[in-house]
Amino acid sequence: MSTSDQQAPPRRLAMPELLIGIGLLACAAAVAWQTLAIPVSPLYSKVGPTVFPYLTMTGMLVLSLLLIVAALRGGWQPEEEKETPTDWKAMGFVAAGLVANLLLIHPLGFTAASVIMFVLICYGFGSKHPLRDALLGLILALAAYFGFARALGVNIGAGFIENQLNSVINAIIGMARG
C-alpha cells in the first residue's frame, strides 16, 4: 500500500483553541458595545475618541475569527505539544502573581504590587533569580507608574514608594527652579 493510498486521520475539533477564539470574540463584542456608549462631539472632524477602540475591536475580531477557523481545522498545536501535560505548579504561581497584584495594589500601591506580581510570574516561568526579577520588575513598574502619573496625569495607585519618589522629584524640581 503506497502512502498516497493512506488517508490522513480526520481532523478533530480543537476545543481549547475554540474556547480561546470564542472568548476573544466575546471580548471584541464587549469592546464594540462599550465603544458605542462613548459620546462623540460633532467638533471631532475625523479622528474622535472612538477610533482606537474600533481599531482594537477590529483586530480582536479578525484574530478571534482566525482562531476559530484554526480550531475547526484541528488547532494550531502539533500533536506532541497537545500531549504535553500542564504544569499546574507554574500555572499556580502565575495565577498567584495576578491575584496578588489585584489584592495588593490598593494597600501597597502600584509599584510594590507590580514587583510582587513580576517575581511570582517569573518564578512560574522558571526563573531562579528572584533578586534580579525584583529589580527588573521595580524598573518596569516605576517606568509605567511615572509614565502614567507624570506624562498622562493618571493616578494608577500611588503607595509609599511612589509618594516618596514624588516628594524627591518635586523637591529637585523646586530646587532647580530656584
C-alpha positions as CSV (number, residue, x, y, z in Angstrom):
1,M,0.0,0.0,0.0
2,S,1.5,3.3,-1.0
3,T,1.5,6.5,1.1
4,S,-0.9,8.1,-1.4
5,D,-3.5,5.4,-0.6
6,Q,-3.4,6.1,3.1
7,Q,-5.8,8.7,4.3
8,A,-4.9,11.2,6.9
9,P,-6.9,10.7,10.2
10,P,-9.9,13.0,10.3
11,R,-9.2,16.3,12.0
12,R,-10.7,16.8,15.4
13,L,-12.2,19.9,16.8
14,A,-9.6,21.6,19.0
15,M,-11.8,22.6,21.9
16,P,-9.2,24.7,23.9
17,E,-8.4,26.7,20.9
18,L,-12.1,27.1,20.0
19,L,-12.8,28.4,23.5
20,I,-10.0,30.9,23.3
21,G,-11.4,32.1,19.9
22,I,-14.9,32.4,21.3
23,G,-13.7,34.2,24.4
24,L,-11.8,36.7,22.2
25,L,-14.8,37.2,20.1
26,A,-16.9,37.9,23.2
27,C,-14.2,40.5,24.3
28,A,-14.4,42.1,20.9
29,A,-18.2,42.3,21.2
30,A,-17.8,43.9,24.6
31,V,-15.3,46.5,23.2
32,A,-17.8,47.3,20.4
33,W,-20.7,47.7,22.9
34,Q,-18.7,50.0,25.2
35,T,-17.3,52.0,22.3
36,L,-20.9,52.7,21.1
37,A,-21.5,54.2,24.5
38,I,-18.7,56.8,24.1
39,P,-20.3,60.2,23.4
40,V,-18.9,61.8,20.3
41,S,-19.0,65.5,19.9
42,P,-19.7,67.0,16.4
43,L,-16.5,69.0,16.9
44,Y,-14.4,66.0,16.0
45,S,-13.8,66.1,12.3
46,K,-12.3,62.7,11.5
47,V,-10.4,61.3,14.5
48,G,-12.6,61.1,17.6
49,P,-12.5,59.2,20.8
50,T,-13.8,56.0,19.2
51,V,-11.2,55.5,16.5
52,F,-8.7,53.5,18.6
53,P,-11.3,51.4,20.3
54,Y,-12.8,50.5,16.9
55,L,-9.3,49.6,15.6
56,T,-8.7,47.4,18.7
57,M,-12.1,45.8,18.3
58,T,-11.4,45.1,14.6
59,G,-8.1,43.5,15.4
60,M,-9.7,41.4,18.1
61,L,-12.5,40.3,15.7
62,V,-10.1,39.3,13.0
63,L,-7.8,37.3,15.4
64,S,-10.8,35.6,17.0
65,L,-12.2,34.5,13.7
66,L,-8.7,33.2,12.7
67,L,-8.5,31.3,16.0
68,I,-12.0,29.8,15.5
69,V,-11.1,28.7,11.9
70,A,-7.9,27.2,13.1
71,A,-9.7,25.3,15.9
72,L,-12.3,24.0,13.4
73,R,-9.4,22.7,11.3
74,G,-7.8,20.8,14.2
75,G,-5.9,23.5,16.1
76,W,-2.5,25.1,15.6
77,Q,-0.6,22.9,18.1
78,P,1.4,19.9,16.8
79,E,0.2,16.6,18.3
80,E,3.3,16.2,20.5
81,E,2.5,19.6,22.2
82,K,-1.1,18.6,22.7
83,E,0.1,15.6,24.7
84,T,2.4,17.6,27.0
85,P,0.9,17.7,30.5
86,T,0.1,21.0,32.0
87,D,2.5,22.3,34.7
88,W,0.0,23.2,37.4
89,K,2.6,24.4,39.8
90,A,3.8,27.0,37.2
91,M,0.2,27.9,36.4
92,G,-0.4,28.4,40.2
93,F,2.5,30.8,40.5
94,V,1.3,32.8,37.5
95,A,-2.3,32.9,38.9
96,A,-0.9,33.8,42.4
97,G,1.0,36.7,40.9
98,L,-2.1,38.1,39.2
99,V,-4.2,37.7,42.3
100,A,-1.5,39.2,44.5
101,N,-1.4,42.3,42.2
102,L,-5.2,42.6,42.4
103,L,-5.2,42.3,46.2
104,L,-2.1,44.4,47.0
105,I,-2.4,47.3,44.6
106,H,-4.7,49.3,46.9
107,P,-2.9,48.8,50.2
108,L,0.7,48.8,48.9
109,G,0.5,50.8,45.7
110,F,1.1,50.1,42.0
111,T,4.9,49.6,42.2
112,A,5.1,47.2,45.2
113,A,2.2,45.1,43.9
114,S,3.7,45.0,40.4
115,V,7.1,43.9,41.7
116,I,5.5,41.1,43.7
117,M,3.4,40.0,40.6
118,F,6.5,40.2,38.4
119,V,8.6,38.0,40.7
120,L,5.9,35.4,41.1
121,I,5.2,35.2,37.4
122,C,8.9,35.0,36.6
123,Y,9.2,32.1,39.0
124,G,6.2,30.4,37.4
125,F,8.0,30.7,34.0
126,G,11.1,29.0,35.6
127,S,13.3,31.9,36.7
128,K,15.7,31.1,39.6
129,H,16.8,34.7,40.1
130,P,14.3,36.4,42.4
131,L,16.5,39.4,43.2
132,R,17.2,40.1,39.5
133,D,13.5,39.7,38.8
134,A,12.5,42.1,41.6
135,L,15.0,44.7,40.3
136,L,13.8,44.4,36.8
137,G,10.2,44.5,38.0
138,L,10.9,47.6,40.0
139,I,12.4,49.4,37.0
140,L,9.5,48.4,34.7
141,A,6.8,49.3,37.4
142,L,8.4,52.7,38.1
143,A,8.6,53.5,34.4
144,A,5.0,52.5,33.9
145,Y,3.8,54.4,37.0
146,F,5.7,57.6,36.2
147,G,4.7,57.3,32.6
148,F,1.0,57.3,33.6
149,A,1.3,59.7,36.6
150,R,3.7,62.4,35.2
151,A,3.1,62.1,31.4
152,L,-0.6,61.4,31.3
153,G,-1.7,62.7,34.7
154,V,-3.4,59.4,35.5
155,N,-3.1,58.0,39.1
156,I,-2.9,54.2,38.9
157,G,-2.4,53.6,42.6
158,A,0.2,55.6,44.5
159,G,1.6,53.9,47.5
160,F,4.5,54.5,49.9
161,I,7.2,54.1,47.2
162,E,5.5,56.4,44.7
163,N,4.8,59.1,47.3
164,Q,8.4,59.1,48.5
165,L,9.7,59.3,44.9
166,N,7.2,62.1,44.1
167,S,8.4,64.1,47.1
168,V,12.0,63.7,46.0
169,I,11.2,64.6,42.4
170,N,9.1,67.6,43.5
171,A,12.0,68.8,45.8
172,I,14.5,68.5,42.9
173,I,12.3,70.4,40.5
174,G,11.7,73.1,43.2
175,M,15.4,73.5,43.8
176,A,16.1,73.7,40.0
177,R,13.5,76.4,39.6
178,G,15.2,78.5,42.3
